[in-house]
CSV table of C-alpha atoms in Angstrom, one decimal:
chain,number,residue,atom,x,y,z
A,48,SER,CA,18.0,-5.3,-13.5
A,49,PRO,CA,14.6,-5.5,-12.0
A,50,ARG,CA,13.7,-4.6,-8.4
A,51,ARG,CA,10.9,-6.5,-6.8
A,52,LEU,CA,9.4,-5.2,-3.6
A,53,PHE,CA,7.1,-6.5,-0.9
A,54,SER,CA,5.3,-4.6,1.7
A,55,GLY,CA,6.7,-4.8,5.2
A,56,ARG,CA,9.3,-3.6,7.0
A,57,GLY,CA,11.0,-3.5,10.8
A,58,ILE,CA,13.4,-1.6,12.9
A,59,SER,CA,15.6,-3.1,15.7
A,60,PRO,CA,14.9,-1.4,19.0
A,61,GLY,CA,17.9,-0.1,21.2
A,62,LEU,CA,18.4,3.2,19.5
A,63,GLY,CA,17.6,5.4,22.1
A,64,LEU,CA,20.2,3.6,24.6
A,65,GLY,CA,22.8,3.2,22.1
A,66,SER,CA,22.7,7.1,21.6
A,67,GLY,CA,22.7,7.7,25.0
A,68,LEU,CA,26.0,5.5,25.7
A,69,GLY,CA,27.8,7.2,22.8
A,70,LEU,CA,26.7,10.7,23.7
A,71,GLY,CA,27.5,10.0,27.5
A,72,LEU,CA,31.2,8.7,26.7
A,73,GLY,CA,31.8,11.7,24.3
A,74,LEU,CA,30.9,14.1,26.9
A,75,GLY,CA,33.1,12.5,29.8
A,76,PHE,CA,36.1,12.0,27.4
A,77,GLY,CA,35.7,15.7,26.9
A,78,LEU,CA,35.4,16.8,30.3
A,79,GLY,CA,38.3,14.4,31.1
A,80,GLN,CA,36.4,12.3,33.1
A,81,GLY,CA,37.3,8.7,34.1
A,82,PHE,CA,35.9,5.7,32.5
A,83,ILE,CA,33.3,4.5,35.2
A,84,ALA,CA,32.3,8.3,35.3
A,85,MET,CA,31.5,8.2,31.3
A,86,LEU,CA,29.5,4.9,31.6
A,87,ARG,CA,27.3,6.3,34.2
A,88,LEU,CA,26.8,9.4,32.2
A,89,GLY,CA,26.4,7.2,29.1
A,90,LEU,CA,24.0,4.8,30.9
A,91,GLY,CA,22.0,7.7,32.7
A,92,LEU,CA,21.1,9.5,29.4
A,93,GLY,CA,20.4,6.5,27.5
A,94,LEU,CA,17.8,5.4,29.6
A,95,GLY,CA,16.6,8.8,30.0
A,96,LEU,CA,16.0,8.8,26.4
A,97,LEU,CA,14.4,5.4,26.6
A,98,LEU,CA,11.7,6.6,29.3
A,99,LEU,CA,11.4,10.3,28.9
A,100,SER,CA,11.0,10.4,25.0
A,101,PRO,CA,7.7,9.6,23.7
A,102,CYS,CA,9.3,8.4,20.4
A,103,ASP,CA,12.3,8.5,18.5
A,104,GLY,CA,13.5,9.5,14.8
A,105,PHE,CA,11.4,6.8,13.3
A,106,GLY,CA,8.4,7.4,15.3
A,107,ARG,CA,8.4,4.5,17.6
A,108,VAL,CA,6.6,4.5,20.9
A,109,GLY,CA,9.0,3.9,23.9
A,110,LEU,CA,8.4,1.2,26.3
A,111,ARG,CA,7.9,2.1,29.9
A,112,PRO,CA,9.5,-0.1,31.9
A,113,LEU,CA,11.9,-2.2,29.7
A,114,ARG,CA,14.0,-5.0,30.1
A,115,LEU,CA,16.8,-5.1,27.5
A,116,ALA,CA,17.5,-8.9,27.3
A,117,ARG,CA,17.8,-11.6,29.9
A,118,GLY,CA,20.2,-10.7,32.7
A,119,ALA,CA,20.8,-7.2,31.3
A,120,LEU,CA,20.6,-4.0,33.1
A,121,ARG,CA,16.6,-3.8,34.9
A,122,MET,CA,14.9,-0.7,34.9
A,123,SER,CA,11.8,-1.2,37.3
A,124,GLU,CA,11.1,-3.5,40.2
A,125,ASP,CA,7.8,-4.2,38.2
A,126,ASP,CA,10.0,-5.8,35.7
A,127,LEU,CA,8.0,-7.3,32.3
A,128,SER,CA,8.0,-10.7,32.1
A,129,ASP,CA,9.7,-12.3,29.2
A,130,ASP,CA,6.1,-12.9,27.4
A,131,GLU,CA,5.3,-9.4,28.3
A,132,LEU,CA,8.4,-8.3,26.8
A,133,LEU,CA,8.2,-9.9,23.8
A,134,ALA,CA,4.5,-9.0,23.4
A,135,ALA,CA,5.9,-5.3,24.1
A,136,LEU,CA,8.7,-5.3,21.3
A,137,ARG,CA,6.0,-6.8,18.7
A,138,ALA,CA,3.6,-4.4,19.5
A,139,GLU,CA,6.2,-1.8,19.1
A,140,LYS,CA,7.6,-3.3,15.7
A,141,GLN,CA,4.3,-3.7,14.5
A,142,ALA,CA,3.3,0.2,15.0
A,143,THR,CA,6.7,1.0,13.3
A,144,GLN,CA,5.7,-1.0,10.3
A,145,ASP,CA,1.8,0.5,10.4
A,146,ASN,CA,3.7,4.4,10.4
A,147,TRP,CA,5.8,3.1,7.5
A,148,GLN,CA,3.1,1.8,5.6
A,149,LEU,CA,1.4,5.2,5.8
A,150,SER,CA,4.7,7.1,4.9
A,151,GLN,CA,4.7,5.3,1.7
A,152,LEU,CA,1.0,6.7,0.9
A,153,LYS,CA,2.2,10.2,1.9
A,154,THR,CA,5.5,9.8,-0.2
A,155,TRP,CA,3.5,8.7,-3.5
A,156,HIS,CA,0.0,8.9,-3.3
A,157,VAL,CA,-1.2,11.9,-0.7
A,158,ALA,CA,-2.3,14.8,-2.7
A,159,ASP,CA,-5.7,17.1,-2.7
A,160,ASP,CA,-5.3,17.6,-6.8
A,161,TRP,CA,-5.4,14.4,-8.8
A,162,ARG,CA,-7.4,14.9,-11.8
A,163,GLY,CA,-7.9,12.8,-14.8
A,164,SER,CA,-10.1,10.5,-16.5
A,165,THR,CA,-12.1,7.0,-15.7
A,166,GLN,CA,-12.6,4.2,-18.1
A,167,VAL,CA,-15.2,2.0,-17.1
A,168,PHE,CA,-15.5,-1.8,-18.6
A,169,LEU,CA,-18.8,-4.0,-18.5
A,170,PRO,CA,-19.5,-7.3,-19.6
A,171,ASN,CA,-21.5,-8.3,-22.8
A,172,ASP,CA,-24.1,-10.7,-22.9
A,173,ASP,CA,-21.5,-13.1,-24.3
A,174,GLY,CA,-19.2,-12.9,-21.1
A,175,ALA,CA,-16.5,-10.6,-23.0
A,176,TRP,CA,-15.9,-7.5,-21.5
A,177,LYS,CA,-16.2,-4.0,-23.4
A,178,ALA,CA,-15.2,-0.6,-22.6
A,179,ALA,CA,-18.1,1.4,-21.8
A,180,ASP,CA,-18.3,5.1,-20.7
A,181,SER,CA,-15.3,7.3,-20.1
A,182,PHE,CA,-15.7,10.7,-18.1
A,183,SER,CA,-13.6,13.1,-16.2
A,184,SER,CA,-12.8,12.8,-12.8
A,185,SER,CA,-11.0,13.8,-9.5
A,186,SER,CA,-9.9,12.5,-6.3
A,187,ALA,CA,-8.1,13.7,-2.9
A,188,PHE,CA,-5.7,11.5,-0.9
A,189,THR,CA,-5.5,13.5,2.5
A,190,ILE,CA,-4.1,13.0,5.8
A,191,ASN,CA,-6.1,14.0,8.7
A,192,ARG,CA,-4.9,14.4,12.2
A,193,PRO,CA,-8.4,14.4,14.4
A,194,ALA,CA,-7.1,15.7,18.1
A,195,GLY,CA,-6.2,12.8,20.5
A,196,SER,CA,-6.4,10.2,17.8
A,197,PRO,CA,-3.8,8.8,15.2
A,198,GLN,CA,-3.6,10.2,12.0
A,199,GLU,CA,-5.9,9.0,9.1
A,200,LEU,CA,-5.9,8.8,5.4
A,201,VAL,CA,-9.0,10.5,3.8
A,202,VAL,CA,-9.9,9.7,0.3
A,203,THR,CA,-12.5,11.5,-1.8
A,204,GLU,CA,-13.5,10.9,-5.4
A,205,GLN,CA,-15.7,13.3,-7.6
A,206,ASN,CA,-16.8,12.2,-11.5
A,207,ASP,CA,-18.5,13.8,-14.3
A,208,ALA,CA,-20.5,10.4,-14.8
A,209,ALA,CA,-24.2,12.2,-15.2
A,210,GLY,CA,-26.1,9.6,-17.3
A,211,ALA,CA,-23.1,7.2,-17.7
A,212,ASP,CA,-23.6,3.4,-17.5
A,213,VAL,CA,-21.7,2.6,-14.5
A,214,PRO,CA,-22.4,0.9,-11.0
A,215,ALA,CA,-22.8,3.5,-8.4
A,216,ARG,CA,-20.4,1.8,-6.2
A,217,LEU,CA,-17.5,2.1,-8.6
A,218,LEU,CA,-17.6,6.0,-8.6
A,219,ASP,CA,-17.4,6.0,-4.6
A,220,PRO,CA,-14.0,5.4,-3.0
A,221,THR,CA,-12.9,1.7,-2.3
A,222,VAL,CA,-12.4,2.9,1.6
A,223,ALA,CA,-13.1,6.8,2.9
A,224,LYS,CA,-10.9,6.5,5.5
A,225,LEU,CA,-7.8,4.4,6.8
A,226,THR,CA,-5.5,4.7,10.1
A,227,PRO,CA,-1.8,3.3,10.2
A,228,ALA,CA,-3.4,0.4,12.1
A,229,LEU,CA,-5.4,-1.1,9.4
A,230,LEU,CA,-2.8,-1.3,7.3
A,231,ARG,CA,-1.9,-4.6,7.5
A,232,ALA,CA,-2.0,-7.8,5.2
A,233,ALA,CA,-4.5,-9.3,7.8
A,234,ALA,CA,-6.9,-6.3,7.4
A,235,GLY,CA,-6.6,-6.2,3.8
A,236,TYR,CA,-4.7,-2.8,3.2
A,237,GLN,CA,-1.1,-2.5,2.4
A,238,ALA,CA,1.3,-0.2,0.7
A,239,VAL,CA,5.0,-0.9,-0.7
A,240,ALA,CA,6.8,2.3,-2.4
A,241,LYS,CA,4.8,3.6,-5.4
A,242,GLY,CA,2.1,0.9,-5.0
A,243,TYR,CA,-1.0,0.1,-2.7
A,244,SER,CA,-4.1,-2.2,-2.5
A,245,PHE,CA,-7.4,-1.3,-0.7
A,246,TRP,CA,-10.7,-3.3,-0.7
A,247,SER,CA,-14.2,-2.9,0.9
A,248,GLY,CA,-16.9,-5.1,1.8
A,249,GLY,CA,-18.9,-6.4,4.6
A,250,ASP,CA,-16.2,-7.6,6.5
A,251,ALA,CA,-13.9,-4.6,5.9
A,252,ALA,CA,-12.1,-2.9,8.7
A,253,ALA,CA,-11.8,0.5,7.4
A,254,MET,CA,-13.3,3.2,8.7
A,255,ASP,CA,-16.6,4.4,6.7
A,256,ALA,CA,-16.5,1.2,4.8
A,257,PRO,CA,-19.7,0.4,3.1
A,258,PRO,CA,-21.4,-2.4,5.0
A,259,ALA,CA,-22.5,-4.2,2.0
A,260,ASP,CA,-22.4,-7.7,0.1
A,261,GLU,CA,-20.6,-6.1,-2.9
A,262,VAL,CA,-16.7,-6.4,-2.7
A,263,MET,CA,-14.5,-3.8,-4.1
A,264,LEU,CA,-10.9,-4.1,-5.1
A,265,GLU,CA,-8.0,-1.8,-5.7
A,266,VAL,CA,-4.7,-1.6,-6.7
A,267,GLY,CA,-2.7,1.8,-7.7
A,268,ILE,CA,0.7,2.9,-8.7
A,269,ALA,CA,2.1,6.4,-8.8
A,270,VAL,CA,5.1,7.7,-10.4
A,271,GLU,CA,6.1,11.4,-9.7
A,272,ASP,CA,3.0,13.2,-10.7
A,273,ALA,CA,1.4,10.4,-12.8
A,274,ARG,CA,-0.9,7.8,-11.2
A,275,VAL,CA,-2.9,4.7,-12.4
A,276,ARG,CA,-5.5,3.0,-10.3
A,277,LEU,CA,-7.3,-0.2,-11.0
A,278,LYS,CA,-11.1,-0.7,-9.1
A,279,ALA,CA,-13.0,-3.7,-9.7
A,280,LEU,CA,-16.4,-4.5,-8.2
A,281,TYR,CA,-17.8,-7.7,-7.3
A,282,ALA,CA,-21.5,-8.7,-6.5
A,283,PRO,CA,-22.5,-12.0,-4.9
A,284,VAL,CA,-24.5,-14.6,-7.1
A,285,PRO,CA,-25.7,-17.9,-6.7
A,286,GLU,CA,-23.1,-19.8,-8.4
A,287,ALA,CA,-20.2,-18.3,-6.4
A,288,PRO,CA,-19.6,-15.8,-3.5
A,289,HIS,CA,-19.0,-13.0,-6.0
A,290,LYS,CA,-18.7,-12.6,-9.2
A,291,LEU,CA,-16.9,-9.6,-11.4
A,292,THR,CA,-19.8,-6.9,-12.7
A,293,ALA,CA,-17.8,-3.9,-13.5
A,294,PHE,CA,-14.1,-2.6,-13.5
A,295,ALA,CA,-12.4,0.7,-14.2
A,296,ILE,CA,-9.2,2.1,-15.4
A,297,VAL,CA,-8.3,5.5,-13.6
A,298,ARG,CA,-5.4,7.8,-15.1
A,299,GLU,CA,-4.6,10.8,-13.1
A,300,ARG,CA,-2.3,13.7,-13.0
A,301,ARG,CA,-1.6,15.9,-9.8
A,302,ASN,CA,-3.2,19.0,-11.0
A,303,GLY,CA,-4.1,17.4,-14.1
A,304,GLY,CA,-6.6,19.7,-15.5
A,305,ASP,CA,-9.0,18.5,-18.0
A,306,ALA,CA,-7.5,15.4,-19.0
A,307,ALA,CA,-10.0,12.9,-20.0
A,308,VAL,CA,-7.9,13.0,-23.6
A,309,TRP,CA,-4.3,11.6,-23.0
A,310,GLU,CA,-3.1,12.1,-26.7
A,311,GLY,CA,0.9,12.3,-26.6
A,312,ASP,CA,1.3,11.9,-23.1
A,313,ALA,CA,4.2,9.6,-22.3
A,314,ALA,CA,2.7,8.0,-19.3
A,315,PHE,CA,-0.9,7.2,-20.6
A,316,ASP,CA,-0.5,7.2,-24.4
A,317,GLY,CA,1.5,4.7,-26.7
A,318,ALA,CA,1.2,1.0,-27.6
A,319,THR,CA,-0.9,-1.7,-26.2
A,320,GLY,CA,0.2,-3.4,-23.0
A,321,LYS,CA,2.4,-6.4,-23.6
A,322,GLY,CA,1.4,-8.4,-20.8
A,323,LEU,CA,2.3,-8.9,-17.2
A,324,TYR,CA,6.5,-8.8,-16.5
A,325,ASP,CA,6.0,-11.2,-13.8
A,326,PRO,CA,2.9,-13.2,-14.0
A,327,PRO,CA,1.9,-14.3,-10.5
A,328,SER,CA,0.7,-18.0,-9.7
A,329,VAL,CA,-2.8,-18.2,-9.4
A,330,SER,CA,-5.4,-21.3,-9.1
A,331,GLY,CA,-8.3,-21.8,-11.1
A,332,GLU,CA,-8.3,-22.5,-15.1
A,333,GLY,CA,-10.2,-19.8,-16.8
A,334,ALA,CA,-11.1,-18.0,-13.3
A,335,ASP,CA,-9.3,-14.6,-14.5
A,336,ILE,CA,-9.2,-12.4,-17.3
A,337,SER,CA,-6.6,-10.1,-18.9
A,338,LEU,CA,-7.0,-6.8,-20.8
A,339,TYR,CA,-4.3,-4.9,-22.6
A,340,GLU,CA,-4.8,-1.2,-23.0
A,341,LYS,CA,-2.5,2.0,-23.9
A,342,ARG,CA,0.7,1.3,-22.0
A,343,LEU,CA,-1.3,-1.2,-19.4
A,344,THR,CA,-2.0,-4.9,-18.7
A,345,LEU,CA,-4.3,-6.1,-16.0
A,346,ARG,CA,-5.5,-9.1,-14.8
A,347,LEU,CA,-8.1,-10.0,-12.5
A,348,PRO,CA,-10.2,-13.2,-11.3
A,349,THR,CA,-13.6,-13.2,-12.4
A,350,VAL,CA,-15.2,-15.0,-9.4
A,351,GLY,CA,-14.5,-14.9,-5.6
A,352,GLY,CA,-14.3,-17.8,-2.8
A,353,SER,CA,-11.0,-19.3,-1.7
A,354,GLN,CA,-8.4,-19.5,-4.1
A,355,ILE,CA,-4.9,-18.6,-4.9
A,356,GLY,CA,-5.8,-15.6,-6.6
A,357,ALA,CA,-4.3,-11.9,-7.5
A,358,VAL,CA,-5.1,-8.8,-9.0
A,359,SER,CA,-2.2,-7.1,-11.2
A,360,LEU,CA,-1.5,-4.2,-13.1
A,361,ASP,CA,1.2,-3.6,-15.0
A,362,TRP,CA,2.4,0.0,-16.4
A,363,THR,CA,5.0,1.4,-18.8
A,364,ALA,CA,5.0,4.7,-17.9
A,365,ASP,CA,7.6,6.5,-20.3
A,366,THR,CA,10.8,4.6,-19.9
A,367,MET,CA,10.2,3.0,-16.6
A,368,ARG,CA,7.7,-0.1,-16.4
A,369,TYR,CA,6.3,-0.8,-13.0
A,370,GLN,CA,3.7,-4.1,-12.0
A,371,VAL,CA,1.9,-3.8,-8.5
A,372,ASP,CA,0.3,-7.3,-7.5
A,373,ARG,CA,-2.5,-7.9,-5.0
A,374,LYS,CA,-2.0,-11.6,-3.6
A,375,PHE,CA,-4.8,-13.2,-1.5
A,376,ARG,CA,-6.4,-16.5,-0.6
A,377,GLU,CA,-10.1,-15.4,-0.4
A,378,LEU,CA,-11.1,-12.3,-2.4
A,379,ALA,CA,-12.6,-10.8,0.4
A,380,GLY,CA,-10.6,-9.7,3.3
A,381,GLY,CA,-6.8,-10.2,4.1
A,382,LEU,CA,-4.2,-10.7,1.6
A,383,THR,CA,-0.7,-12.6,1.6
A,384,SER,CA,1.0,-9.8,-0.1
A,385,VAL,CA,1.3,-6.6,-1.8
A,386,GLU,CA,4.3,-6.4,-4.3
A,387,LEU,CA,5.9,-3.9,-6.7
A,388,VAL,CA,8.2,-4.6,-9.5
A,389,GLU,CA,10.2,-1.8,-11.2
A,390,ILE,CA,12.3,-2.2,-14.1
A,391,SER,CA,13.4,0.1,-17.5
A,392,ALA,CA,10.9,-0.6,-19.9
A,393,ALA,CA,14.2,-1.6,-22.2
A,394,ASP,CA,15.6,-3.9,-19.7
A,395,ALA,CA,12.4,-5.4,-19.5
A,396,GLU,CA,12.5,-6.7,-23.2
A,397,ILE,CA,15.7,-8.7,-22.5
A,398,HIS,CA,16.1,-9.6,-18.7
A,399,PRO,CA,13.0,-11.9,-17.6
A,400,PRO,CA,12.2,-12.0,-13.4
A,401,ASP,CA,15.2,-13.9,-11.7
A,402,TRP,CA,13.6,-14.5,-8.6
């Protein structure tokens, strides 16, 4: 059956106190102490874990001081107010979510040897889209840990595109650097399991984002050592805030070698895509295009502005089928969600989405 995954996840606080209580009661019982002694030892260990440990096993920063609940144990005369406590807990949960987002990119996308090919698409004079130049390309998603600063995702790209008919901006990374605090829907950057979405433009919050009027959107899916990315470039025009001017499909493998030709590759070579498995709802009649390539279907808006829109990429990678969606109400800027669907290719033929 299909799985539908959304960006976002949270972890409840109190693990340090609970662990300390359990350890203290266990030690006290083993040493033959009475119940009161065991309780004191457990509380002491629990509070010590909360106060002295900078973070727990989930990478969550400890709070100092912390009131656990109304009427519960107080740890300081300078106790937090209810509003302050709520704000601190929200900040703690947000930090957990930010780090979880980065962990998804680490699991599926961080590598310094993605190599493959880039296929560029440009509009004809009649408005139809055509496949233009194709060339070898490589990219790296790496983690940098500056001294005294949060770790950051660093993206680099290289292309053998000399003489190719392609906008220069499309050859650059959508974003060059991202910290965990930017991996939020409001900022426009999100990851969920194997999928992710970035953007850049004049309002982009990402570090080293180009201060340009152009907007670039990117979605990607990685499966084991194979990956597909869709990059779409929008430019300002008189009749609309932005208009689609070019897009590219990037097919990559870890340590892929000279993989500009994918003949016989189970992830990239095969039948034409069959459409989106779970088409998202969008507004605007005729305001998007669909393209069917080998093992791929993509759909993206042709104009910007305020709309219920989505950039979607459907990929049948060998025996599994995946779809990633960047959903938004404004082309440039924040998004409403990044969603990933995964289902076996065989089941996708007989089981429609049931959510």
